[in-house]
């Protein structure tokens, strides 16, 4: 990275911290620190909701997914707009009017303390771990691509976030989210412009998309109803709906965003922003990946993008084998470039371009076969898993973007990570103080005492996330484990909230037993079936609701609170 | 003047309508660029 790029990243970091800390002036008392005294406008809350969901993993992995698999992943988000409609008439008014700090606090108002404590505990466990992964995953990639020290990269992302979140509270989180969202969108648009400008002469955007379409990368929709397929129209619409209901309706890191809105209508509007813009934004990020695929058809990129283990292979016993594959790749790449050029200039239309298309499809299959053999060789030689897709975008950024833009996009990746981490730290601190400390340790104290404990709690979670991130980064496979960990109980927690908000027939025992039953059934599905993870959210929610209603009926029917 | 419920219903219809248009658009894009 050049000095100018370093300056851009450093300026961004300084700006975020100074601006975030400045927000502490607007924060008075615990209500101001945790809920901004319910004073924020819908558009700021809406951007904060989107920034919280869009992490650095989204930016780096989703572009990589677009590069490798095309637009298919966009189906994951199809249930989101419908979830926002449902939440705007259920969760938003219920939580807002109940005057709660956390979603789990509402569960005690509706059910009992044990249901609240268990759900809050599950949130603290999963979000505490995921927060460290959100720091670790981009740190690993950036440290490899840019040659930075891993621990320093973790600290560069984690520490500024902890500082402004701890000092400024939710005001700092929301207003920095707004600015970070702007940086992220500008970064993505800049990458798209460079990718289009980098196409060879005579190859326009339309021809580029025809070339990508020839190998199925523009095929966004999969209509098959197959529970074992990860991304289909149905898993996105139904499984994605349940996942979004759970994430935006039951996860404190999102619930806390719209609890800071000025009123119920403002809270609703903040969710509608995601309903309108989330799918187009994700489509744009995936399209960036597809354009990267086309870009690397005409520019000789590396055979494998993740270079961390390659040195070991190049100097090891199988170095000659790897070198032979490199030469084979050179030939296959040259053939594919020629075929891509021929297809692009034929316009990709049927009839005049069908021969060109067949030639390109065959040439692409050859390149993929060589890359696959190289990947297998690396795995065998290092006796470790090998992840390549996540390194495509950072490699493109650092090696092909002009000076200044490299810094801007690294800053955008930082922004994506920091906006998610800040919201998670803020919500972890809120659940710790409200659902654990104030509920079980010290129920009555001065407001200033809780404010102090909230700040200490934010710092403690931040410290934990940074330390855990350093360890998680060194144990790569742990990241995958933590990422799938949440899907064990996401749907089940949604089931508890369906019992709380959707029916008056449930009681605390039903909700508690239902939650445990739902998690056990989901764990059984994970271990004994091949059901794709999006469907687990449906399974969890349905099982909890059914068990919850049955147990409630068997234990005396609705709770007194529901009858009141 | 439209009531709050009417306005909300229109927003919901708008969101569902846009989603249908987006999915149809993605379908068209997939078919068109498949060549």
Tab-separated table of C-alpha atoms in Angstrom, chain A residues 210-531:
chain	number	residue	atom	x	y	z
A	210	UNK	CA	-23.170	-12.030	-21.624
A	211	UNK	CA	-19.770	-13.643	-21.104
A	212	UNK	CA	-20.508	-14.155	-17.382
A	213	UNK	CA	-23.990	-15.424	-18.259
A	214	UNK	CA	-22.520	-18.060	-20.586
A	215	UNK	CA	-21.143	-19.893	-17.548
A	216	UNK	CA	-24.304	-19.390	-15.483
A	217	UNK	CA	-23.122	-16.506	-13.295
A	218	UNK	CA	-26.131	-14.292	-14.119
A	219	UNK	CA	-28.556	-17.064	-13.179
A	220	UNK	CA	-29.900	-15.688	-9.889
A	221	UNK	CA	-32.952	-17.878	-9.449
A	222	UNK	CA	-33.187	-21.574	-8.653
A	223	UNK	CA	-36.806	-22.744	-8.606
A	224	UNK	CA	-36.101	-26.283	-7.322
A	225	UNK	CA	-37.826	-27.169	-4.053
A	226	UNK	CA	-34.938	-29.104	-2.541
A	227	UNK	CA	-34.377	-28.877	1.215
A	228	UNK	CA	-30.719	-29.878	0.852
A	229	UNK	CA	-29.866	-26.984	-1.503
A	230	UNK	CA	-28.419	-23.956	0.290
A	231	UNK	CA	-29.824	-21.161	-1.893
A	232	UNK	CA	-33.060	-21.587	-3.810
A	233	UNK	CA	-36.013	-19.261	-4.357
A	234	UNK	CA	-37.964	-21.196	-1.709
A	235	UNK	CA	-35.219	-21.423	0.923
A	236	UNK	CA	-34.687	-17.680	0.443
A	237	UNK	CA	-38.374	-16.760	0.597
A	238	UNK	CA	-39.399	-19.096	3.440
A	239	UNK	CA	-36.164	-19.911	5.333
A	240	UNK	CA	-34.879	-16.373	4.713
A	241	UNK	CA	-38.170	-14.962	6.038
A	242	UNK	CA	-37.791	-16.881	9.306
A	243	UNK	CA	-34.098	-15.978	9.588
A	244	UNK	CA	-34.853	-12.288	9.022
A	245	UNK	CA	-37.747	-12.376	11.495
A	246	UNK	CA	-35.390	-13.863	14.056
A	247	UNK	CA	-32.445	-11.568	13.333
A	248	UNK	CA	-34.366	-8.283	13.101
A	249	UNK	CA	-37.093	-9.173	15.598
A	250	UNK	CA	-35.347	-11.127	18.371
A	251	UNK	CA	-31.659	-10.241	18.201
A	252	UNK	CA	-30.782	-7.360	20.489
A	253	UNK	CA	-28.119	-6.059	18.086
A	254	UNK	CA	-30.955	-5.146	15.678
A	255	UNK	CA	-33.857	-4.584	18.102
A	256	UNK	CA	-31.814	-1.923	19.892
A	257	UNK	CA	-31.479	0.012	16.599
A	258	UNK	CA	-35.191	0.651	16.210
A	259	UNK	CA	-35.766	1.123	19.949
A	260	UNK	CA	-33.761	4.348	19.557
A	261	UNK	CA	-36.253	5.753	17.029
A	262	UNK	CA	-38.372	8.775	17.976
A	263	UNK	CA	-41.695	6.951	17.659
A	264	UNK	CA	-43.327	3.741	16.423
A	265	UNK	CA	-43.870	5.128	12.877
A	266	UNK	CA	-40.201	6.232	12.773
A	267	UNK	CA	-39.115	2.759	13.950
A	268	UNK	CA	-41.239	1.205	11.195
A	269	UNK	CA	-39.790	3.468	8.515
A	270	UNK	CA	-36.267	2.525	9.590
A	271	UNK	CA	-37.073	-1.128	8.815
A	272	UNK	CA	-38.737	-0.220	5.511
A	273	UNK	CA	-35.410	1.228	4.367
A	274	UNK	CA	-33.895	-2.284	4.486
A	275	UNK	CA	-37.036	-3.701	2.855
A	276	UNK	CA	-36.528	-1.393	-0.141
A	277	UNK	CA	-32.748	-1.312	-0.459
A	278	UNK	CA	-31.269	-4.541	0.951
A	279	UNK	CA	-31.841	-6.765	-2.107
A	280	UNK	CA	-30.590	-4.133	-4.623
A	281	UNK	CA	-27.507	-3.508	-2.434
A	282	UNK	CA	-26.708	-7.212	-2.153
A	283	UNK	CA	-27.297	-7.625	-5.895
A	284	UNK	CA	-24.803	-4.797	-6.488
A	285	UNK	CA	-22.200	-6.475	-4.240
A	286	UNK	CA	-22.692	-9.802	-6.031
A	287	UNK	CA	-22.535	-8.052	-9.400
A	288	UNK	CA	-19.178	-6.616	-8.304
A	289	UNK	CA	-18.032	-10.227	-7.858
A	290	UNK	CA	-19.391	-11.220	-11.276
A	291	UNK	CA	-17.583	-8.258	-12.869
A	292	UNK	CA	-14.399	-9.348	-11.071
A	293	UNK	CA	-14.803	-12.730	-12.743
A	294	UNK	CA	-14.997	-11.011	-16.142
A	295	UNK	CA	-12.079	-8.714	-15.219
A	296	UNK	CA	-9.880	-11.713	-14.421
A	297	UNK	CA	-10.790	-13.288	-17.765
A	298	UNK	CA	-8.778	-10.542	-19.419
A	299	UNK	CA	-6.157	-9.847	-16.715
A	300	UNK	CA	-3.852	-12.649	-15.641
A	301	UNK	CA	-4.549	-12.877	-11.910
A	302	UNK	CA	-2.890	-15.449	-9.676
A	303	UNK	CA	-3.828	-19.105	-10.134
A	304	UNK	CA	-4.793	-19.162	-6.453
A	305	UNK	CA	-5.600	-15.955	-4.580
A	306	UNK	CA	-4.858	-17.004	-0.981
A	307	UNK	CA	-1.077	-16.947	-1.033
A	308	UNK	CA	-0.482	-17.696	2.645
A	309	UNK	CA	0.263	-21.425	2.263
A	310	UNK	CA	1.738	-21.200	-1.245
A	311	UNK	CA	5.294	-20.460	-0.085
A	312	UNK	CA	5.256	-23.736	1.848
A	313	UNK	CA	4.081	-25.590	-1.286
A	314	UNK	CA	6.584	-23.881	-3.599
A	315	UNK	CA	9.501	-24.841	-1.380
A	316	UNK	CA	8.204	-28.263	-0.326
A	317	UNK	CA	8.359	-31.763	-1.771
A	318	UNK	CA	5.633	-31.047	-4.325
A	319	UNK	CA	7.097	-27.818	-5.695
A	320	UNK	CA	7.700	-29.271	-9.182
A	321	UNK	CA	4.113	-30.488	-9.386
A	322	UNK	CA	2.823	-27.046	-8.429
A	323	UNK	CA	5.099	-25.354	-10.970
A	324	UNK	CA	3.802	-27.661	-13.711
A	325	UNK	CA	0.248	-26.685	-12.760
A	326	UNK	CA	1.214	-22.992	-12.992
A	327	UNK	CA	2.398	-23.565	-16.563
A	328	UNK	CA	-0.755	-25.483	-17.395
A	329	UNK	CA	-2.765	-22.616	-15.911
A	330	UNK	CA	-0.915	-20.106	-18.124
A	331	UNK	CA	-1.939	-22.035	-21.229
A	332	UNK	CA	-5.531	-22.575	-20.056
A	333	UNK	CA	-5.823	-18.894	-19.111
A	334	UNK	CA	-4.563	-17.740	-22.529
A	335	UNK	CA	-7.064	-20.039	-24.283
A	336	UNK	CA	-9.900	-18.775	-22.103
A	337	UNK	CA	-8.976	-15.128	-22.648
A	338	UNK	CA	-9.079	-15.674	-26.403
A	339	UNK	CA	-12.425	-17.496	-26.159
A	340	UNK	CA	-13.854	-14.769	-23.899
A	341	UNK	CA	-12.717	-12.063	-26.320
A	342	UNK	CA	-14.324	-13.937	-29.227
A	343	UNK	CA	-17.579	-14.385	-27.299
A	344	UNK	CA	-17.649	-10.749	-26.139
A	345	UNK	CA	-17.164	-9.388	-29.627
A	346	UNK	CA	-19.807	-11.760	-31.035
A	347	UNK	CA	-22.265	-10.061	-28.673
A	348	UNK	CA	-23.077	-13.328	-26.975
A	349	UNK	CA	-26.230	-13.718	-29.015
A	350	UNK	CA	-27.560	-17.146	-29.963
A	351	UNK	CA	-26.877	-18.135	-33.514
A	352	UNK	CA	-23.889	-15.943	-34.295
A	353	UNK	CA	-22.243	-16.582	-30.924
A	354	UNK	CA	-23.222	-20.150	-30.054
A	355	UNK	CA	-19.921	-21.634	-31.264
A	356	UNK	CA	-17.990	-18.909	-29.471
A	357	UNK	CA	-20.020	-19.594	-26.345
A	358	UNK	CA	-19.358	-23.329	-26.429
A	359	UNK	CA	-15.640	-22.651	-26.890
A	360	UNK	CA	-15.636	-20.243	-23.930
A	361	UNK	CA	-17.581	-22.647	-21.683
A	362	UNK	CA	-15.073	-25.406	-22.468
A	363	UNK	CA	-12.085	-23.077	-21.884
A	364	UNK	CA	-13.529	-21.918	-18.553
A	365	UNK	CA	-14.071	-25.530	-17.470
A	366	UNK	CA	-10.403	-26.191	-18.234
A	367	UNK	CA	-9.246	-23.242	-16.101
A	368	UNK	CA	-11.492	-24.336	-13.257
A	369	UNK	CA	-10.162	-27.894	-13.495
A	370	UNK	CA	-6.552	-26.664	-13.209
A	371	UNK	CA	-7.464	-24.435	-10.248
A	372	UNK	CA	-9.256	-27.343	-8.605
A	373	UNK	CA	-6.175	-29.559	-8.972
A	374	UNK	CA	-4.003	-26.789	-7.540
A	375	UNK	CA	-6.368	-26.397	-4.575
A	376	UNK	CA	-6.275	-30.132	-3.890
A	377	UNK	CA	-2.488	-30.094	-4.128
A	378	UNK	CA	-2.238	-27.219	-1.614
A	379	UNK	CA	-4.596	-29.009	0.779
A	380	UNK	CA	-2.604	-32.243	0.504
A	381	UNK	CA	0.766	-30.534	0.834
A	382	UNK	CA	-0.209	-28.406	3.853
A	383	UNK	CA	-2.610	-30.935	5.419
A	384	UNK	CA	-5.010	-28.060	6.082
A	385	UNK	CA	-8.224	-26.536	4.725
A	386	UNK	CA	-7.734	-24.002	1.978
A	387	UNK	CA	-10.031	-21.022	1.414
A	388	UNK	CA	-9.522	-19.061	-1.801
A	389	UNK	CA	-12.796	-17.260	-2.581
A	390	UNK	CA	-12.467	-14.699	0.231
A	391	UNK	CA	-9.137	-13.473	-1.144
A	392	UNK	CA	-10.317	-12.502	-4.635
A	393	UNK	CA	-11.706	-9.055	-3.778
A	394	UNK	CA	-8.805	-7.941	-1.514
A	395	UNK	CA	-6.340	-9.121	-4.188
A	396	UNK	CA	-8.191	-7.156	-6.866
A	397	UNK	CA	-8.269	-4.067	-4.625
A	398	UNK	CA	-4.600	-4.096	-3.693
A	399	UNK	CA	-3.187	-5.051	-7.088
A	400	UNK	CA	-5.433	-3.393	-9.646
A	401	UNK	CA	-6.942	-0.260	-8.101
A	402	UNK	CA	-5.257	3.136	-8.437
A	403	UNK	CA	-3.506	4.798	-5.508
A	404	UNK	CA	-5.995	6.432	-3.164
A	405	UNK	CA	-8.838	4.087	-4.104
A	406	UNK	CA	-6.979	1.209	-2.435
A	407	UNK	CA	-7.056	3.187	0.812
A	408	UNK	CA	-10.724	4.084	0.291
A	409	UNK	CA	-11.793	0.454	-0.163
A	410	UNK	CA	-9.654	-0.804	2.731
A	411	UNK	CA	-11.352	1.950	4.769
A	412	UNK	CA	-14.743	0.684	3.478
A	413	UNK	CA	-13.860	-2.863	4.625
A	414	UNK	CA	-12.858	-1.419	8.010
A	415	UNK	CA	-16.124	0.558	8.079
A	416	UNK	CA	-18.176	-2.559	7.355
A	417	UNK	CA	-16.439	-4.439	10.181
A	418	UNK	CA	-16.577	-1.570	12.664
A	419	UNK	CA	-20.259	-0.752	12.119
A	420	UNK	CA	-21.251	-4.348	12.913
A	421	UNK	CA	-18.857	-4.669	15.858
A	422	UNK	CA	-20.013	-1.389	17.408
A	423	UNK	CA	-23.700	-2.371	17.277
A	424	UNK	CA	-22.898	-5.780	18.738
A	425	UNK	CA	-20.764	-4.380	21.581
A	426	UNK	CA	-23.462	-1.850	22.373
A	427	UNK	CA	-26.183	-4.521	22.456
A	428	UNK	CA	-24.010	-6.985	24.399
A	429	UNK	CA	-23.428	-4.309	27.031
A	430	UNK	CA	-27.148	-3.496	27.138
A	431	UNK	CA	-28.194	-7.144	27.638
A	432	UNK	CA	-25.443	-7.608	30.242
A	433	UNK	CA	-26.510	-4.579	32.268
A	434	UNK	CA	-30.300	-4.834	31.863
A	435	UNK	CA	-30.879	-8.596	31.747
A	436	UNK	CA	-28.095	-9.765	34.059
A	437	UNK	CA	-26.672	-7.006	36.284
A	438	UNK	CA	-29.809	-4.958	36.963
A	439	UNK	CA	-32.093	-8.010	37.020
A	440	UNK	CA	-29.987	-10.425	39.092
A	441	UNK	CA	-27.088	-8.553	40.738
A	442	UNK	CA	-28.132	-5.021	41.697
A	443	UNK	CA	-31.778	-4.210	40.974
A	444	UNK	CA	-31.761	-0.742	42.539
A	445	UNK	CA	-29.021	1.815	42.085
A	446	UNK	CA	-28.469	5.347	40.845
A	447	UNK	CA	-28.772	5.938	37.116
A	448	UNK	CA	-25.149	7.105	37.083
A	449	UNK	CA	-24.094	3.735	38.500
A	450	UNK	CA	-25.793	1.813	35.662
A	451	UNK	CA	-24.283	4.228	33.145
A	452	UNK	CA	-20.826	3.487	34.519
A	453	UNK	CA	-21.479	-0.278	34.489
A	454	UNK	CA	-22.719	0.021	30.871
A	455	UNK	CA	-19.441	1.665	29.845
A	456	UNK	CA	-17.346	-0.887	31.721
A	457	UNK	CA	-19.397	-3.677	30.170
A	458	UNK	CA	-18.859	-2.264	26.643
A	459	UNK	CA	-15.103	-2.110	27.252
A	460	UNK	CA	-15.045	-5.625	28.732
A	461	UNK	CA	-16.926	-7.135	25.768
A	462	UNK	CA	-14.651	-5.225	23.402
A	463	UNK	CA	-11.559	-6.557	25.130
A	464	UNK	CA	-12.967	-10.088	25.096
A	465	UNK	CA	-13.839	-9.801	21.369
A	466	UNK	CA	-10.327	-8.581	20.466
A	467	UNK	CA	-8.543	-11.291	22.499
A	468	UNK	CA	-10.889	-14.024	21.210
A	469	UNK	CA	-10.404	-12.672	17.663
A	470	UNK	CA	-6.628	-13.182	17.880
A	471	UNK	CA	-7.169	-16.805	18.947
A	472	UNK	CA	-10.003	-17.390	16.442
A	473	UNK	CA	-7.819	-16.012	13.654
A	474	UNK	CA	-5.135	-18.564	14.437
A	475	UNK	CA	-7.662	-21.417	14.505
A	476	UNK	CA	-9.243	-20.806	11.082
A	477	UNK	CA	-11.783	-23.612	11.279
A	478	UNK	CA	-13.216	-22.114	14.470
A	479	UNK	CA	-14.618	-19.234	12.431
A	480	UNK	CA	-16.782	-21.641	10.449
A	481	UNK	CA	-17.985	-23.318	13.659
A	482	UNK	CA	-19.018	-20.026	15.239
A	483	UNK	CA	-20.751	-18.903	12.035
A	484	UNK	CA	-22.997	-21.975	12.011
A	485	UNK	CA	-23.398	-21.937	15.813
A	486	UNK	CA	-26.097	-19.239	15.682
A	487	UNK	CA	-28.297	-21.263	13.330
A	488	UNK	CA	-28.745	-23.838	16.135
A	489	UNK	CA	-31.062	-21.539	18.083
A	490	UNK	CA	-32.002	-18.586	15.873
A	491	UNK	CA	-35.308	-20.145	14.780
A	492	UNK	CA	-35.989	-21.428	18.287
A	493	UNK	CA	-35.699	-17.958	19.823
A	494	UNK	CA	-38.059	-16.693	17.122
A	495	UNK	CA	-40.502	-19.398	18.263
A	496	UNK	CA	-40.460	-17.946	21.797
A	497	UNK	CA	-41.303	-14.481	20.457
A	498	UNK	CA	-44.085	-15.936	18.287
A	499	UNK	CA	-45.535	-17.426	21.493
A	500	UNK	CA	-45.117	-14.094	23.271
A	501	UNK	CA	-46.499	-11.734	20.636
A	502	UNK	CA	-48.588	-13.959	18.367
A	503	UNK	CA	-50.797	-15.780	20.884
A	504	UNK	CA	-52.337	-15.273	24.316
A	505	UNK	CA	-52.515	-19.021	24.993
A	506	UNK	CA	-48.858	-19.553	25.919
A	507	UNK	CA	-47.307	-19.338	29.353
A	508	UNK	CA	-43.734	-19.199	30.692
A	509	UNK	CA	-43.371	-22.958	31.173
A	510	UNK	CA	-44.523	-23.594	27.600
A	511	UNK	CA	-42.106	-21.016	26.174
A	512	UNK	CA	-39.165	-22.327	28.222
A	513	UNK	CA	-39.742	-26.024	27.479
A	514	UNK	CA	-40.537	-25.197	23.838
A	515	UNK	CA	-37.243	-23.303	23.475
A	516	UNK	CA	-35.214	-26.230	24.799
A	517	UNK	CA	-37.197	-28.698	22.650
A	518	UNK	CA	-36.702	-26.551	19.538
A	519	UNK	CA	-32.938	-26.346	20.044
A	520	UNK	CA	-32.718	-30.136	20.524
A	521	UNK	CA	-34.696	-30.818	17.333
A	522	UNK	CA	-32.548	-28.359	15.357
A	523	UNK	CA	-29.382	-29.968	16.753
A	524	UNK	CA	-30.743	-33.372	15.625
A	525	UNK	CA	-31.471	-31.960	12.131
A	526	UNK	CA	-27.918	-30.589	11.894
A	527	UNK	CA	-26.323	-33.867	12.949
A	528	UNK	CA	-28.583	-36.451	11.293
A	529	UNK	CA	-30.000	-34.812	8.140
A	530	UNK	CA	-28.748	-32.763	5.184
A	531	UNK	CA	-31.340	-30.009	5.553
